Amino acid sequence: MDMQWLDDVLTLLEEGNMTRAADRRNITQPAFSRRIRSFEDWLGTDIIERKTNRIDIHPALLSNEAEIRALVSRLRELRTKIAHYDPNASTIAIAAQHAPMSSTFPDMALRAKSVFPQIRFRMRPGNLSDCVTLFLRGDTSMLLCYEAEGAVPLQFGPDVVRGRWGNDYLVPVVGGALRYAIHDTDTLPDDTPAIVYPEDSSFGQMLHRHARPFGTQAFSANPVCETAFSSGIRELTLKGLGVGWLPFSMAYREIESGALVSLANRLGKEPMEVAVYADSTVEAAAAVQAVWAK
Amino acid sequence: MDMQWLDDVLTLLEEGNMTRAADRRNITQPAFSRRIRSFEDWLGTDIIERKTNRIDIHPALLSNEAEIRALVSRLRELRTKIAHYDPNASTIAIAAQHAPMSSTFPDMALRAKSVFPQIRFRMRPGNLSDCVTLFLRGDTSMLLCYEAEGAVPLQFGPDVVRGRWGNDYLVPVVGGALRYAIHDTDTLPDDTPAIVYPEDSSFGQMLHRHARPFGTQAFSANPVCETAFSSGIRELTLKGLGVGWLPFSMAYREIESGALVSLANRLGKEPMEVAVYADSTVEAAAAVQAVWAK
DNA sequence: GGCTGCCCATACAATTTGTTTGGGCAGTGA
DNA sequence: TCACTGCCCAAACAAATTGTATGGGCAGCC
């Protein structure tokens, strides 16, 4: 899978003609045709229909032009970032996933303040990969995230200490009018709308791995909204937009009050750990870690 | 630039050793070394330091591991999407700041679904600059964000249409035990703990510009936590960690129930607009824009 | 019917990439 | 100090991939 195939394909989309696209790419038409064919082989599907004297571009390709452009652009960015790397960055900086930031961090902050009343935090919220990046780069001295229970923890060097704040679990919930769609047996129709996680998101991976219904697109007949942002999913489920999987600690008040109904009895729950990683060479981080982690 | 180089590099990052990485990739070590060298040539910089009997991985590469993984994942997604293309699905990709994602988007989604029952959303949450980047790159066809009222809107090309979903405002609130610290005149001691926004964040800029007390570090005697993540701030204020500024639409239920107390009467409020930008060349985006924006 | 444009197949040339083999260095233990 | 092991590399050659040139077939147009 050569990235220049993507440039080929984009040129073909612009020209709509193999010969002219080949010219623009400075190769002969048969070589260009070969490249397109290679791309199709990699995809496992045709993206153009070859007629005797013209081609038809398949809608699958047309509708993904923007995504291809984004990929190419992103690769260019990566190149620049690596090539122009800058190694330089009495407050604890923490890279935290959005979900624990809303769900468990407030309690963690209270605990820390009870031991260190003067302590301050500078939070860098983001998705897991961004948080790991921040932590690895030394932008933050701690990392707070959810991990699937029993999963292999993130691997860092010997200076990084992992601790566990506690347990939590993802539960499927419904709110709004959808609460009344629940059958007597605590089930929902298969085509019930779902607010799903992207499969490459942290929660998406957990739910996908165990084929949780309504967790990701692959296991939802009617995914009306996809986002990795669980606070947003909470609001959407409260409004009855669909079934959503939320950390229990983020939903328990609404479950208690009846604004959300848990379907964990029927659809299961995904056990997680709240993991805290600290750079042990940073004194303050090590001290807070000792308070938080067991 | 062969995409399998990225897999090679990721394997190398995992193994930290050319020989083992080569084994895992089912090629010989010299071939593997060649590939890494090819990648370095493409990058225009070295990513490893080759010592006689070991390698050191450059921090530039270490800190971009997550990005490389994301790229690889995204390419896999593209492949799946093209291969399993469904012409009937109509999904709108929206780059949204976290705050409107939690506060106004659920209502927006309901409105859109009432007009287009089959509509689906793919949300890309992030801070403002990341969202703008996504939108500019064509990753999403819409952008949802808060803007200070009266501020100059974001500038895009002629194909981008701006609309306003409605108004909102940032209000200072306290919760937990801090509710009882309010004086008769609706004031708080100057050194009351504050949950502040970074000055370079969108909300931080609004509050800083008008010197709002407890809004940013500069105007807080005791900033115990700094984060741009307003959903997290809501939770922290509920626990009584400090004063926090929140979009009214995100706090009104808690203010109604008494869990949070608004200090807007004394400290003021920061008026905002909920802005929606759409790429008018994308039919679906234009259609939804017409429903949402006035 | 003749002409043009456009895509393809085939044979061959050129380039790229993998393997094998031998070499050098660093670290460890006796 | 010496022998051994692990690990990365250079060089030569083999294998695979990719580009070029050429001839062919079809559709559309005048």
XYZ file of C-alpha atoms in Angstrom, chain A residues 39-279:
241
model
C -4.916 0.031 -5.004
C -8.073 -1.838 -5.911
C -6.395 -5.127 -5.057
C -5.382 -3.733 -1.686
C -8.919 -2.518 -1.068
C -10.422 -5.772 -2.234
C -12.942 -3.920 -4.351
C -13.087 -1.957 -7.579
C -13.186 1.815 -7.399
C -13.648 2.476 -11.089
C -15.556 0.767 -13.841
C -13.308 0.486 -16.865
C -15.164 0.976 -20.120
C -13.562 0.663 -23.538
C -12.946 4.340 -23.925
C -13.714 5.875 -20.581
C -14.036 5.105 -16.920
C -16.802 5.528 -14.382
C -15.758 6.353 -10.860
C -17.558 4.365 -8.214
C -19.583 6.348 -5.633
C -17.675 4.648 -2.828
C -14.568 6.473 -3.974
C -16.335 9.743 -4.679
C -17.804 9.886 -1.223
C -14.440 9.209 0.405
C -12.412 11.800 -1.451
C -12.369 14.087 1.553
C -11.168 11.295 3.801
C -8.359 10.412 1.413
C -7.295 14.035 1.276
C -7.320 14.195 5.033
C -5.157 11.094 5.261
C -2.607 12.446 2.840
C -2.575 15.733 4.666
C -2.163 14.039 7.986
C 0.752 12.018 6.738
C 2.410 15.187 5.539
C 1.904 16.654 8.985
C 3.437 13.661 10.645
C 6.471 14.043 8.441
C 6.809 17.661 9.412
C 6.286 16.974 13.083
C 8.965 14.343 13.237
C 11.368 16.352 11.138
C 10.925 19.487 13.234
C 10.680 17.956 16.657
C 11.212 20.344 19.581
C 12.311 18.677 22.794
C 11.529 21.665 25.084
C 8.049 22.231 28.084
C 4.453 23.968 41.724
C 1.487 22.521 40.021
C 0.900 18.920 38.865
C 0.261 18.615 35.185
C -1.986 15.692 34.338
C -2.923 14.329 30.966
C -6.411 12.943 31.407
C -8.946 11.298 29.195
C -12.184 13.232 29.123
C -14.210 10.525 30.795
C -12.220 10.132 34.046
C -11.820 13.887 34.087
C -15.584 14.210 34.522
C -16.232 11.044 36.450
C -13.487 10.295 38.945
C -11.089 13.208 38.948
C -13.230 15.474 41.114
C -13.106 12.882 43.907
C -9.430 12.334 43.289
C -8.822 16.051 43.543
C -10.689 16.162 46.855
C -8.611 13.298 48.218
C -5.395 14.935 47.126
C -6.376 18.265 48.612
C -7.214 16.675 51.901
C -3.616 15.471 52.134
C -1.935 18.356 50.322
C -4.185 21.364 50.882
C -2.062 23.636 48.715
C -1.938 21.354 45.722
C -2.888 22.615 42.284
C -3.594 20.862 39.033
C -3.133 21.753 35.436
C -5.259 19.430 33.368
C -4.610 18.522 29.798
C -7.718 16.712 28.636
C -7.699 14.656 25.496
C -8.285 11.234 24.040
C -6.003 8.424 25.143
C -3.496 8.644 22.383
C -3.132 12.384 22.821
C -2.748 11.940 26.576
C -0.082 9.312 26.152
C 1.728 11.607 23.787
C 1.626 14.469 26.269
C 2.873 12.219 29.039
C 5.636 10.691 26.968
C 6.779 14.096 25.851
C 7.048 15.194 29.443
C 4.369 17.844 28.994
C 2.671 16.311 31.998
C 4.047 14.291 34.847
C 0.939 12.185 35.297
C -1.516 10.337 33.125
C -5.065 9.487 34.117
C -7.070 7.079 32.055
C -9.503 4.205 31.977
C -8.195 0.787 31.113
C -10.064 -2.385 30.410
C -9.828 -4.591 33.472
C -7.236 -7.271 33.036
C -5.762 -5.607 29.982
C -2.048 -5.225 29.619
C -1.224 -1.823 31.094
C 0.446 0.831 29.022
C 4.169 0.280 28.880
C 6.532 3.063 29.843
C 10.104 3.205 31.012
C 11.317 2.275 34.490
C 10.681 5.755 35.859
C 6.954 5.494 35.350
C 4.872 4.015 38.116
C 1.375 2.761 37.507
C -1.308 2.795 40.151
C -4.998 2.092 40.265
C -7.402 4.621 41.718
C -10.321 2.229 41.602
C -12.763 0.365 39.464
C -15.545 1.482 37.249
C -17.500 -0.029 34.436
C -19.198 0.974 31.258
C -22.939 0.430 31.403
C -25.525 0.723 28.663
C -28.166 3.317 29.493
C -31.211 4.909 27.950
C -32.973 8.117 28.826
C -35.796 10.306 27.648
C -38.563 8.599 25.718
C -36.402 5.546 25.056
C -36.923 4.446 28.652
C -40.427 3.421 27.648
C -39.180 1.325 24.758
C -37.705 -1.237 27.120
C -39.462 -4.561 26.918
C -40.551 -6.466 29.993
C -37.383 -8.532 29.729
C -35.119 -5.510 29.822
C -34.400 -5.653 26.115
C -34.676 -3.176 23.327
C -35.426 -3.689 19.643
C -32.257 -4.396 17.728
C -32.696 -1.295 15.594
C -32.953 1.049 18.544
C -30.887 4.158 17.870
C -27.419 4.081 19.376
C -24.857 6.697 20.298
C -21.675 4.840 19.483
C -17.969 5.184 20.102
C -15.498 5.139 17.230
C -13.855 1.762 17.092
C -10.417 3.250 17.476
C -11.331 5.128 20.638
C -10.449 3.729 24.012
C -14.018 2.866 25.017
C -14.812 1.836 21.481
C -12.104 -0.785 21.596
C -13.323 -2.213 24.873
C -16.903 -2.477 23.671
C -15.948 -3.733 20.244
C -13.733 -6.457 21.647
C -16.671 -7.928 23.520
C -19.171 -7.261 20.767
C -21.313 -5.123 23.057
C -24.602 -4.230 21.369
C -25.014 -0.494 20.744
C -21.363 0.107 21.638
C -19.825 0.664 18.227
C -21.080 0.950 14.657
C -20.256 -2.664 13.936
C -22.703 -3.828 16.581
C -25.440 -1.302 16.103
C -28.139 -1.491 13.500
C -28.934 2.192 13.827
C -25.980 4.292 14.991
C -27.319 7.835 14.907
C -24.294 9.545 16.327
C -20.690 8.581 16.767
C -18.338 10.322 19.126
C -15.587 9.454 21.577
C -16.786 12.153 23.955
C -18.656 10.401 26.728
C -19.889 13.557 28.459
C -21.593 14.392 25.215
C -23.000 10.879 25.008
C -24.456 11.316 28.466
C -26.338 14.411 27.350
C -27.522 12.738 24.169
C -28.823 9.696 26.036
C -30.576 11.958 28.566
C -32.399 13.520 25.645
C -33.471 10.119 24.382
C -31.384 10.191 21.216
C -30.281 6.603 21.672
C -28.663 3.919 23.785
C -25.259 4.921 25.083
C -22.531 3.236 27.084
C -21.259 5.382 29.953
C -18.919 4.934 32.891
C -21.109 4.108 35.869
C -19.467 6.848 37.898
C -20.627 9.315 35.270
C -24.199 8.090 35.189
C -25.039 6.867 38.667
C -26.780 10.038 39.771
C -29.009 10.023 36.715
C -29.623 6.286 37.151
C -30.604 6.869 40.774
C -32.954 9.681 39.856
C -34.485 7.676 37.003
C -33.419 10.089 34.304
C -31.354 7.220 32.905
C -32.178 3.525 32.995
C -29.348 1.036 33.115
C -29.514 -2.005 30.843
C -26.534 -3.672 32.450
C -28.652 -6.579 33.654
C -29.398 -7.507 30.099
C -26.563 -6.171 27.983
C -23.780 -6.585 30.503
C -21.173 -4.144 31.656
C -17.591 -3.596 30.738
C -15.276 -3.590 33.760
C -12.543 -0.981 33.837
C -9.820 0.281 36.076
C -8.975 3.892 36.648
C -5.248 3.920 36.074
C -2.849 6.617 37.150
C 0.656 6.755 35.757
C 3.244 9.015 37.333
C 6.756 10.004 36.454
